[in-house]
mmCIF file of C-alpha atoms in Angstrom:
data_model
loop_
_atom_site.group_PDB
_atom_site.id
_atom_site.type_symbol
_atom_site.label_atom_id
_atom_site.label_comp_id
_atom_site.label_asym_id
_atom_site.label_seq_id
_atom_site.Cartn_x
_atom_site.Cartn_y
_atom_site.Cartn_z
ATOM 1 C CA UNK A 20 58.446 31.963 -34.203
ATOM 2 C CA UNK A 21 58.375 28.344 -35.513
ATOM 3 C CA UNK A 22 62.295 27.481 -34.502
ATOM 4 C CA UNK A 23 61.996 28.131 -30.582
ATOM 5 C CA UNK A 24 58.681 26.896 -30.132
ATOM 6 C CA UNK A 25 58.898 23.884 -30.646
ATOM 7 C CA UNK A 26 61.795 23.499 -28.299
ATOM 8 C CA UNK A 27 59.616 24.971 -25.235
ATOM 9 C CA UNK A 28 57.188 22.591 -26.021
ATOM 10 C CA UNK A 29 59.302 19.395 -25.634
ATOM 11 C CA UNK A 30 60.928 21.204 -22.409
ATOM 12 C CA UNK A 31 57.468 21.571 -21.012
ATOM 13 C CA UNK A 32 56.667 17.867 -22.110
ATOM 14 C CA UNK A 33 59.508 16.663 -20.303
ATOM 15 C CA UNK A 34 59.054 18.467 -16.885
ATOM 16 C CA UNK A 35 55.133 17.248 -16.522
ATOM 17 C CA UNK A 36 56.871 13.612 -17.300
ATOM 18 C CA UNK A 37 59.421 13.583 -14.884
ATOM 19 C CA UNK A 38 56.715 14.877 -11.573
ATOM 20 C CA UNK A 39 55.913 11.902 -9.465
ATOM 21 C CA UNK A 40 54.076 11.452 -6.208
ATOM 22 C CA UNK A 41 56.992 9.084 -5.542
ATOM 23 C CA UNK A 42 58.676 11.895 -3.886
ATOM 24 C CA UNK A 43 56.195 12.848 -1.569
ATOM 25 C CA UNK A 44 56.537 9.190 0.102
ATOM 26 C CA UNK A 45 60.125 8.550 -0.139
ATOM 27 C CA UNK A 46 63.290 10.357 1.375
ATOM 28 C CA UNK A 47 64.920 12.710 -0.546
ATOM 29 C CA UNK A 48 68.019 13.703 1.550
ATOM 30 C CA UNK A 49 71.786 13.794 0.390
ATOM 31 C CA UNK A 50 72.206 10.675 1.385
ATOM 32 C CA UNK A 51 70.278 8.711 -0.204
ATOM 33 C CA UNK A 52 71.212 11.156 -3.552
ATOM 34 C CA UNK A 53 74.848 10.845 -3.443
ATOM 35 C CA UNK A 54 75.924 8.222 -4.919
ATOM 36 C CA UNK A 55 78.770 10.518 -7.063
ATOM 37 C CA UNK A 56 82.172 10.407 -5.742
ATOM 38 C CA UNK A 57 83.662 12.690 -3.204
ATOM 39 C CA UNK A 58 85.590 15.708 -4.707
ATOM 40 C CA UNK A 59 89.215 15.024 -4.533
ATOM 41 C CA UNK A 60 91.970 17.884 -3.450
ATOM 42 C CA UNK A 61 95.503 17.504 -4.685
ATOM 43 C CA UNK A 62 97.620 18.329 -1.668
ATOM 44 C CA UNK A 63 99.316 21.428 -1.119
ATOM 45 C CA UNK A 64 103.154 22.109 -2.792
ATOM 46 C CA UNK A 65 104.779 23.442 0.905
ATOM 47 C CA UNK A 66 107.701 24.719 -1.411
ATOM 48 C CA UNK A 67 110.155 22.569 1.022
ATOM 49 C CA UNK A 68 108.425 23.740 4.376
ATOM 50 C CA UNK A 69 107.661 20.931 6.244
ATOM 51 C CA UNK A 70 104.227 21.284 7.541
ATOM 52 C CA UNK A 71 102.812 19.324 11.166
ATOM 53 C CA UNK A 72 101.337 16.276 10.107
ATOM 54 C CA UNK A 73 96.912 16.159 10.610
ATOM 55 C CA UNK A 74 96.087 15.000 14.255
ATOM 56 C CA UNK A 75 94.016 11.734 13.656
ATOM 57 C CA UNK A 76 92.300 11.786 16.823
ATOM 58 C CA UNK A 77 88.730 12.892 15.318
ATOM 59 C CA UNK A 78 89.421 11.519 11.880
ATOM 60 C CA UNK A 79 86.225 10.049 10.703
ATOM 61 C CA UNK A 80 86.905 5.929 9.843
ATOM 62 C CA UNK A 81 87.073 5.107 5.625
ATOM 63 C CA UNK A 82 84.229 2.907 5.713
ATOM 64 C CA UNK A 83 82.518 1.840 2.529
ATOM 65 C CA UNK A 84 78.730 2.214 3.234
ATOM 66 C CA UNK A 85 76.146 0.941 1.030
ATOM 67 C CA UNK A 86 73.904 2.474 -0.047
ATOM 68 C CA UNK A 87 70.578 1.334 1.003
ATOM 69 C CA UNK A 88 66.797 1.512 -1.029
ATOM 70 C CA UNK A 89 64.849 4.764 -0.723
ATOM 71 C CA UNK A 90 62.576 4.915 2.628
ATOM 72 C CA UNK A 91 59.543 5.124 3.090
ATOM 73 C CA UNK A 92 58.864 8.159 5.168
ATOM 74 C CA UNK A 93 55.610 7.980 5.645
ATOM 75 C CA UNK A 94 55.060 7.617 9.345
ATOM 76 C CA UNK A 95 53.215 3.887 10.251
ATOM 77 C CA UNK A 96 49.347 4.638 10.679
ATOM 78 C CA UNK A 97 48.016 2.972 13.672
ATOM 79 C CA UNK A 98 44.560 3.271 15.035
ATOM 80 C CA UNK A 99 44.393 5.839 18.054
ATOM 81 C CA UNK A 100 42.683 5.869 21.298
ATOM 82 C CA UNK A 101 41.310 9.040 20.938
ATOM 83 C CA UNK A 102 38.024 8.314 22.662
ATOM 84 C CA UNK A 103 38.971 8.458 26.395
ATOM 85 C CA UNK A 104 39.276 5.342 28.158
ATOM 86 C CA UNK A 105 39.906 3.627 24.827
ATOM 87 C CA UNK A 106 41.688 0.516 23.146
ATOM 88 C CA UNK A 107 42.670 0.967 19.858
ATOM 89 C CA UNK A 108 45.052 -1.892 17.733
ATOM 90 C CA UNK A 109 44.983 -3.297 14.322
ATOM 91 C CA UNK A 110 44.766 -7.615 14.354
ATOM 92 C CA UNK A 111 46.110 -8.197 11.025
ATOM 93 C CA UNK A 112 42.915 -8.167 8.986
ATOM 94 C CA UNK A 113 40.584 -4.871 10.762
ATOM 95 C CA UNK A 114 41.416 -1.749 12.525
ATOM 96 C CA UNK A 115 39.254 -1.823 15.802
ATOM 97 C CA UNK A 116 38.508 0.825 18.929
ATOM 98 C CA UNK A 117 37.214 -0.452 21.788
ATOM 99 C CA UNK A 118 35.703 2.095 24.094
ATOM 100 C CA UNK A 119 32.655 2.250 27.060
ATOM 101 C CA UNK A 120 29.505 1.049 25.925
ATOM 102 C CA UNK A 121 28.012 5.034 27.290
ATOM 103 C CA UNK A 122 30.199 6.083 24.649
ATOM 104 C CA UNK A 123 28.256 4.591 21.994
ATOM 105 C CA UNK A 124 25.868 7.046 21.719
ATOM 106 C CA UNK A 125 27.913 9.490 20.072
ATOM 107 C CA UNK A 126 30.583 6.502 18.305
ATOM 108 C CA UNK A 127 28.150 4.390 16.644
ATOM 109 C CA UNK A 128 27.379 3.033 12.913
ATOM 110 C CA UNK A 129 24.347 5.942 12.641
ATOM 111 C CA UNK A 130 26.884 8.350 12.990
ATOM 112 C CA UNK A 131 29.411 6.901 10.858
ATOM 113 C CA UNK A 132 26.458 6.822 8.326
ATOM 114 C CA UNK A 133 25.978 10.695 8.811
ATOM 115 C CA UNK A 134 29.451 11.348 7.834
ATOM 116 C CA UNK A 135 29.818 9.246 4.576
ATOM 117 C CA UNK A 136 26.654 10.828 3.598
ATOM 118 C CA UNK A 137 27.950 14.378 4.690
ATOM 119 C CA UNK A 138 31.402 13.190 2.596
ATOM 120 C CA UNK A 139 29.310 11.394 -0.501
ATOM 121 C CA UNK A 140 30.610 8.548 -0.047
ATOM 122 C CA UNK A 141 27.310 5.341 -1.080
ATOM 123 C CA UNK A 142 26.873 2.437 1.631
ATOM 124 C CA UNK A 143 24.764 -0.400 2.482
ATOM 125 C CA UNK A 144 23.898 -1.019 6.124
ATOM 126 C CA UNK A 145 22.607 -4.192 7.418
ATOM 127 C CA UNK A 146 21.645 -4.771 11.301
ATOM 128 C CA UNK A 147 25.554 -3.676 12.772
ATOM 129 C CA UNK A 148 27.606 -3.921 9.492
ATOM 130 C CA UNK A 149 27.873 -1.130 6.836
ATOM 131 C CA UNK A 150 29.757 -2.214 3.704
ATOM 132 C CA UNK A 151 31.115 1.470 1.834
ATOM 133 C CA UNK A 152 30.918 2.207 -2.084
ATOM 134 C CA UNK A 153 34.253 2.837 -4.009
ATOM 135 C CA UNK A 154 35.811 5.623 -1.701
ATOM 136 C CA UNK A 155 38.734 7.605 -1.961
ATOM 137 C CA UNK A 156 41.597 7.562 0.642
ATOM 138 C CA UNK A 157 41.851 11.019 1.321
ATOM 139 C CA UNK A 158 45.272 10.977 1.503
ATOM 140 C CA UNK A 159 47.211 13.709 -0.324
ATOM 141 C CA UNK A 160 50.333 11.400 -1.015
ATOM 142 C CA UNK A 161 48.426 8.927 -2.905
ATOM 143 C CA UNK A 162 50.235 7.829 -6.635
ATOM 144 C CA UNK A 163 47.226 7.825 -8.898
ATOM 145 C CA UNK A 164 43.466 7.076 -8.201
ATOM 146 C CA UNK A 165 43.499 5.048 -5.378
ATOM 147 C CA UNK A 166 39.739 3.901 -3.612
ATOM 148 C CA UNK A 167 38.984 1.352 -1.683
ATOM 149 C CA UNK A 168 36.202 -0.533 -0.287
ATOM 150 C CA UNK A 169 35.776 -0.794 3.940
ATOM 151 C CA UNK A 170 33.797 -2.691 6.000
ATOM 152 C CA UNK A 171 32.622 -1.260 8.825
ATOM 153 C CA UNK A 172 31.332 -2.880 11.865
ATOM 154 C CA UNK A 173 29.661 -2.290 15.548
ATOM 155 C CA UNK A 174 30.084 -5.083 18.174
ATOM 156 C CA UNK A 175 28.702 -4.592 21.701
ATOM 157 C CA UNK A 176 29.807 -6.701 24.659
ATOM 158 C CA UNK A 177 29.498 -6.247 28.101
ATOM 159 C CA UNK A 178 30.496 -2.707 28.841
ATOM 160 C CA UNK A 179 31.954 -2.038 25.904
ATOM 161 C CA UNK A 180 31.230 -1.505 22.389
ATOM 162 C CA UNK A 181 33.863 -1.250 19.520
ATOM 163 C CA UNK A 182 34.103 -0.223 15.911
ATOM 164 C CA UNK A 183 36.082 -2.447 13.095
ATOM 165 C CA UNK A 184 37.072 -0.967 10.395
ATOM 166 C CA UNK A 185 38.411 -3.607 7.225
ATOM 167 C CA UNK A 186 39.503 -3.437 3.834
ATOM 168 C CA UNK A 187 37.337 -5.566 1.366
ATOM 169 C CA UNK A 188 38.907 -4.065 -2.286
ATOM 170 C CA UNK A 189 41.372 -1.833 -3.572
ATOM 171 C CA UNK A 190 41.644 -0.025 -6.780
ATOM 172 C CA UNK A 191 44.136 2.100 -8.331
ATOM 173 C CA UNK A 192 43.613 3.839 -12.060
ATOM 174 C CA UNK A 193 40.247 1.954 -12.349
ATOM 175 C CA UNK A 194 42.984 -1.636 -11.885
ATOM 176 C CA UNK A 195 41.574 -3.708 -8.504
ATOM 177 C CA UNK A 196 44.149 -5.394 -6.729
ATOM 178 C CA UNK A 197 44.547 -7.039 -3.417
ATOM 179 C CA UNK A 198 45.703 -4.932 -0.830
ATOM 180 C CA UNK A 199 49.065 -6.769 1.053
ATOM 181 C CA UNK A 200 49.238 -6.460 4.975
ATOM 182 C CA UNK A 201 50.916 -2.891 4.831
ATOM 183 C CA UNK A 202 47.832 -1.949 2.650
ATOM 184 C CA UNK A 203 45.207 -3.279 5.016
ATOM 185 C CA UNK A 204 47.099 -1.282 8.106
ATOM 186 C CA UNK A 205 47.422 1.780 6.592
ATOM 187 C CA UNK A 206 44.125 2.171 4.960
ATOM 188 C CA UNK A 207 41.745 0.868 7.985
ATOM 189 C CA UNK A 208 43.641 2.584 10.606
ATOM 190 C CA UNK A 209 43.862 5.723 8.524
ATOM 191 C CA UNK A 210 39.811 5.620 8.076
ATOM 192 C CA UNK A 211 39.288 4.641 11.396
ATOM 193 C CA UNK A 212 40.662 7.517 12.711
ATOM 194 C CA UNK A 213 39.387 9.809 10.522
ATOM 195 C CA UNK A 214 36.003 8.724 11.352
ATOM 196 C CA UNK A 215 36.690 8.457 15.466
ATOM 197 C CA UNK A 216 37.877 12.141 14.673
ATOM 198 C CA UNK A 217 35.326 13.700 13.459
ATOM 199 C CA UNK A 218 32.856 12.783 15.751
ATOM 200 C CA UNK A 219 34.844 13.657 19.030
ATOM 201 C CA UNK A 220 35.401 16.499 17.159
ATOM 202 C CA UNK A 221 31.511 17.238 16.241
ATOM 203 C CA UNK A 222 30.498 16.099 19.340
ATOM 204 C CA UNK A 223 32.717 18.667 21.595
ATOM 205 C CA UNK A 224 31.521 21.320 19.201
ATOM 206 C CA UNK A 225 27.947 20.258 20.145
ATOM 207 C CA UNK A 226 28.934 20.440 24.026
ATOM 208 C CA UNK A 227 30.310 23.757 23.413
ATOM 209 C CA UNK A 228 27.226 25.205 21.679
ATOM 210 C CA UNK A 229 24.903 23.814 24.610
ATOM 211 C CA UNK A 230 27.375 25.137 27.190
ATOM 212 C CA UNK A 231 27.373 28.752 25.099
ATOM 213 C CA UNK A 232 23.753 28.887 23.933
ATOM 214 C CA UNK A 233 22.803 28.019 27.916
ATOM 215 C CA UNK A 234 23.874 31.914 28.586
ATOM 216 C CA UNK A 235 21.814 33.703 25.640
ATOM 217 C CA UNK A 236 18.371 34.921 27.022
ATOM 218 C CA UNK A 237 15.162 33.667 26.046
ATOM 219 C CA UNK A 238 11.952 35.435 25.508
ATOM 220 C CA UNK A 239 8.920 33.492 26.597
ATOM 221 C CA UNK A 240 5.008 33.536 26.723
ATOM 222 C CA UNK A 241 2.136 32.380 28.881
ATOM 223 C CA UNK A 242 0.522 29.979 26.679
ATOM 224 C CA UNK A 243 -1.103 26.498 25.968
ATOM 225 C CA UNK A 244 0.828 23.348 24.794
ATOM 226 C CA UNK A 245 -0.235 20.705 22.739
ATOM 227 C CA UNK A 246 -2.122 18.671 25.341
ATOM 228 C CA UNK A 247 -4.198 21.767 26.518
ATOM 229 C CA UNK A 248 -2.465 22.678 29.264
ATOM 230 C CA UNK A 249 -1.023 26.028 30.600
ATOM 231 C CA UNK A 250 2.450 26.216 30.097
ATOM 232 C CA UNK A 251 5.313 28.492 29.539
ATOM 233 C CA UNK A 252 6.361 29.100 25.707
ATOM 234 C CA UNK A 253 10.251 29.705 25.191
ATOM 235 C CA UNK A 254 11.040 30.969 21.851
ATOM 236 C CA UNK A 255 14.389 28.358 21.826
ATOM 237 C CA UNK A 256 14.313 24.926 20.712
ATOM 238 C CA UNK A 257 14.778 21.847 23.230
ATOM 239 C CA UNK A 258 18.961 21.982 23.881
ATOM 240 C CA UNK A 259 19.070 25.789 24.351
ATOM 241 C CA UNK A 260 15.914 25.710 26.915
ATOM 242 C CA UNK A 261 17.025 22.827 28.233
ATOM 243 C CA UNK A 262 20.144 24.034 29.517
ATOM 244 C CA UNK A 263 18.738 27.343 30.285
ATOM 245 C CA UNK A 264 16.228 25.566 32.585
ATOM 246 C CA UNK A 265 18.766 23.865 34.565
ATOM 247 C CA UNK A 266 20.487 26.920 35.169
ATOM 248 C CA UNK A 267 17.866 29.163 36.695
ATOM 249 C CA UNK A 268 15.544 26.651 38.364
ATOM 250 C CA UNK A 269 17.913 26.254 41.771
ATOM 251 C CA UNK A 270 17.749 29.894 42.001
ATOM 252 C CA UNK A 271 13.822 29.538 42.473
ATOM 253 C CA UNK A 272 15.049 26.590 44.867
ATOM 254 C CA UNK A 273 13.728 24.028 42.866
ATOM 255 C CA UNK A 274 16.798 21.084 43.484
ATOM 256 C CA UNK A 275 16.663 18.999 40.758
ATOM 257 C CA UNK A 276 17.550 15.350 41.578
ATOM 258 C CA UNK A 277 16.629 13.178 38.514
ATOM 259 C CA UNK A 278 17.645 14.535 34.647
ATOM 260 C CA UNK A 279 15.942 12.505 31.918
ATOM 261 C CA UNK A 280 16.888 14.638 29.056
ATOM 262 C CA UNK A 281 15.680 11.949 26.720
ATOM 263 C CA UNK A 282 12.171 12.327 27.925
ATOM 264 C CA UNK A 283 12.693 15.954 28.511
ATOM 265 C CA UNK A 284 11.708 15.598 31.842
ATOM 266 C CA UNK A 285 13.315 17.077 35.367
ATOM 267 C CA UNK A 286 12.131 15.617 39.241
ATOM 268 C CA UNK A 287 11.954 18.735 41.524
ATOM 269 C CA UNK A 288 12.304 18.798 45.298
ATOM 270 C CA UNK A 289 11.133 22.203 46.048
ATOM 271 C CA UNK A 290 12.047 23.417 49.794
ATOM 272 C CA UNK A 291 11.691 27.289 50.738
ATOM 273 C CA UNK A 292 14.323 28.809 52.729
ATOM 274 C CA UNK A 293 11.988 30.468 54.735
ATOM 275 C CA UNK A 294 12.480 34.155 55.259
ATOM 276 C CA UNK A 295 15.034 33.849 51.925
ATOM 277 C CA UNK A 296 12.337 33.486 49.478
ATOM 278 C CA UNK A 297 10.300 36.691 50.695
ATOM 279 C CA UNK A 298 10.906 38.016 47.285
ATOM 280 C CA UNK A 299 9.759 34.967 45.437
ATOM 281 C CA UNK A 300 5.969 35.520 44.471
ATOM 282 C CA UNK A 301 5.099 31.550 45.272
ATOM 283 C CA UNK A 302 7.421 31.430 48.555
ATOM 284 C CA UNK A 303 5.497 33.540 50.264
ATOM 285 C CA UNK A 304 2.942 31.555 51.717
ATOM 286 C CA UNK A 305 1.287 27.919 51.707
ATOM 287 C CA UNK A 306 -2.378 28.695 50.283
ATOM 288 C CA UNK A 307 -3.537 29.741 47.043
ATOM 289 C CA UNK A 308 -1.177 31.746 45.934
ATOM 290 C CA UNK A 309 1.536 29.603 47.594
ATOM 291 C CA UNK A 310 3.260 27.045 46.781
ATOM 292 C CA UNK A 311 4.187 23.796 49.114
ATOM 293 C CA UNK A 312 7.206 21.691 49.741
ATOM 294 C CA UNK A 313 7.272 18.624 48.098
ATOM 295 C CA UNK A 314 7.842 16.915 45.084
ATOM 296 C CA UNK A 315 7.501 18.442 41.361
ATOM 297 C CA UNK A 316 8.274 17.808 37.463
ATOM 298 C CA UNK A 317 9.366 19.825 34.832
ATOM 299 C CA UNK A 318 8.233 18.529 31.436
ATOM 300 C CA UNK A 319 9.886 19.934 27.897
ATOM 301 C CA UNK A 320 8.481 19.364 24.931
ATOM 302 C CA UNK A 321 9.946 20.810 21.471
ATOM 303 C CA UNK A 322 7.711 23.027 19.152
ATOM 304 C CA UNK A 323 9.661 23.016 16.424
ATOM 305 C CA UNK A 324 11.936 26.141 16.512
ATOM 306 C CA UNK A 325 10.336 26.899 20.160
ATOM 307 C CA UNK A 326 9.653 24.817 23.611
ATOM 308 C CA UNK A 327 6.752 24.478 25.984
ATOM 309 C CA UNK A 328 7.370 23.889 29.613
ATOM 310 C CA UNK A 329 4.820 22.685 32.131
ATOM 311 C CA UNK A 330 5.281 22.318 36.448
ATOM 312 C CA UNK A 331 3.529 19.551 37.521
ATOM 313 C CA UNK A 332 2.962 18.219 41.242
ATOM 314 C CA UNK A 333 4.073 14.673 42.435
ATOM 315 C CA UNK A 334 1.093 12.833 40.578
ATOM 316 C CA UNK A 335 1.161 14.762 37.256
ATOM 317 C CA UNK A 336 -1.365 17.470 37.524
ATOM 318 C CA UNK A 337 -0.534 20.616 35.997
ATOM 319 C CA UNK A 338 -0.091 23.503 38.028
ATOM 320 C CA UNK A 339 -3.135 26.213 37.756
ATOM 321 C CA UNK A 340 -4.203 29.523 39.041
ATOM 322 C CA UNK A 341 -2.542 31.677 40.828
ATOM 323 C CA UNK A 342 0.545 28.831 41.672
ATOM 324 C CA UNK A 343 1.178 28.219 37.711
ATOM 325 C CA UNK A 344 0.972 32.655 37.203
ATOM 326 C CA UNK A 345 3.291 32.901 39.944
ATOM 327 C CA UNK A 346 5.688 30.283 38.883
ATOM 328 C CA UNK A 347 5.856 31.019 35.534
ATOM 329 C CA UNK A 348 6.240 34.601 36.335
ATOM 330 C CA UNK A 349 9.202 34.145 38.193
ATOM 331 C CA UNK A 350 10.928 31.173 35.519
ATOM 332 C CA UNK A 351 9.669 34.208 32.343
ATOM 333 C CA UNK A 352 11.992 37.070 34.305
ATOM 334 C CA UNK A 353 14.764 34.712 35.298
ATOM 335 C CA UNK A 354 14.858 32.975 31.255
ATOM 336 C CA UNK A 355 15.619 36.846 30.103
ATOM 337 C CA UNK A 356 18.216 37.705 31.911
#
């Protein structure tokens, strides 16, 4: 038992020496391994025949070649313009995208923030500069601990804003060194687009919830909202109602022609179609159980899990009696379908 197990042991020691990450970033082809000599043939004995001589039309030139430092493999990281209408480049020193300043509220420092927090990775923000905690790269063909330290900035000017991303320290095995030009490219433009990534990419999945959850029904209830006044209760908070509303309110011809999302409020311009809205409980006639063409608003307000809407008339009353029944009636059967 004792004689061969010792020798497995110094085998085993061996193998977990001689594994490197070197080979994950350098070429490993037969090229750049073959520095033994070719095999050599002895020619043929013809036993007297004489045989043609080779045709030396495609013969390869003897050329002594030599042979050249492993490569580097790894392709060169450079920032990407993955936000549409985008700049991206690396000046020597910072990785930077430069986009439309409309972008910005979806590629900004707050939202950088949400992802190193999501990722656990400690920073400092001060007014439009965020300075990161030791961090690793990320990078799966790292040799030994690497982290660094990045500097992360927002700039705004004219109509456009742009994010920097810099290198301030590198580490690697708990030994800090400064990072050479290579370093600085790599490492900023790699982080740069992981961050630029991940928020196009968590922003179209937003967009595609909205655009799916617009389609699911929503039960609702005659009710009262926070300010006392009769509204409509939806049992879906603000983005699904939203998008629900602006769906079915031009089938009660309601044409909406200013969207202020941010204040959750819609401007109406209601105009029956005469004998086309016979079947519409408030197009029916112009008294008190009627309602007129003119000018309305839709308000929105969240309720935590649920929404309240309210119809109001051109100078902010709330609509009552039979008008607000009838209305709501018709927004209640149209939000279930």
């Amino acid at each position: 038992m004792k004689k061969w197990l010792f020798p497995v042991v110094l085998v085993t020691t061996l193998v977990a020496c001689s594994a490197s990450n070197e080979s994950k970033q350098q070429a490993n082809d037969t090229y750049q391994k073959s520095d033994a000599a070719l095999p050599l043939f002895a020619p043929l004995n013809t036993a007297g025949v004489n045989l043609p001589k080779q045709d030396t039309t495609y013969q390869l030139p003897q050329v002594k070649l030599k042979k050249a430092d492993q490569v580097d493999i790894r392709p060169p990281e450079t920032p990407l313009a993955i936000i549409q209408n985008s700049i991206a480049q690396f000046d020597g020193q910072r990785a930077l995208i430069a986009y439309p300043l409309e972008k910005s509220a979806v590629y900004n420092l707050q939202q950088v923030a949400r992802l190193l927090k999501e990722q656990g990775i400690g920073y400092q923000l001060t007014n439009d500069k965020m300075t990161t905690d030791w961090a690793p790269t990320g990078r799966s063909d790292e040799i030994g601990d690497t982290q660094v330290r990045y500097e992360i900035e927002q700039v705004s000017s004219g109509n456009y804003s742009a994010l920097f991303v810099s290198i301030l320290q590198m580490k690697r095995d708990e030994v800090v060194f400064s990072p050479n030009l290579a370093d600085k490219q790599r490492y900023s433009s790699d982080r740069l687009n992981q961050l630029v990534g991940e928020l196009d990419a968590a922003y179209r999945k937003q967009v595609r919830e909205l655009n799916n959850s617009g389609l699911m029904p929503i039960q609702s209830t005659l009710g009262k909202d926070s300010n006392g006044r009769t509204a409509l209760i939806l049992g879906a908070p603000f983005n699904h109602a939203w998008t629900k509303l602006g769906q079915v309110l031009p089938q009660l011809e309601f044409d909406i022609k200013d969207d202020m999302m941010g204040r959750g409020v819609r401007e109406l311009k209601y105009s029956p179609a005469g004998a086309k809205s016979w079947w519409w409980p408030f197009g029916r006639t112009e008294g008190d159980t009627g309602l007129k063409k003119g000018t309305y608003f839709m308000q929105l307000s969240a309720l935590g899990r649920q929404s309240a809407v309210v119809m109001t008339d051109d100078e902010g009353n709330a609509l009552s009696g039979a008008q607000s029944q009838a209305v709501y009636q018709a927004l209640q059967n149209l939000l279930a379908k």
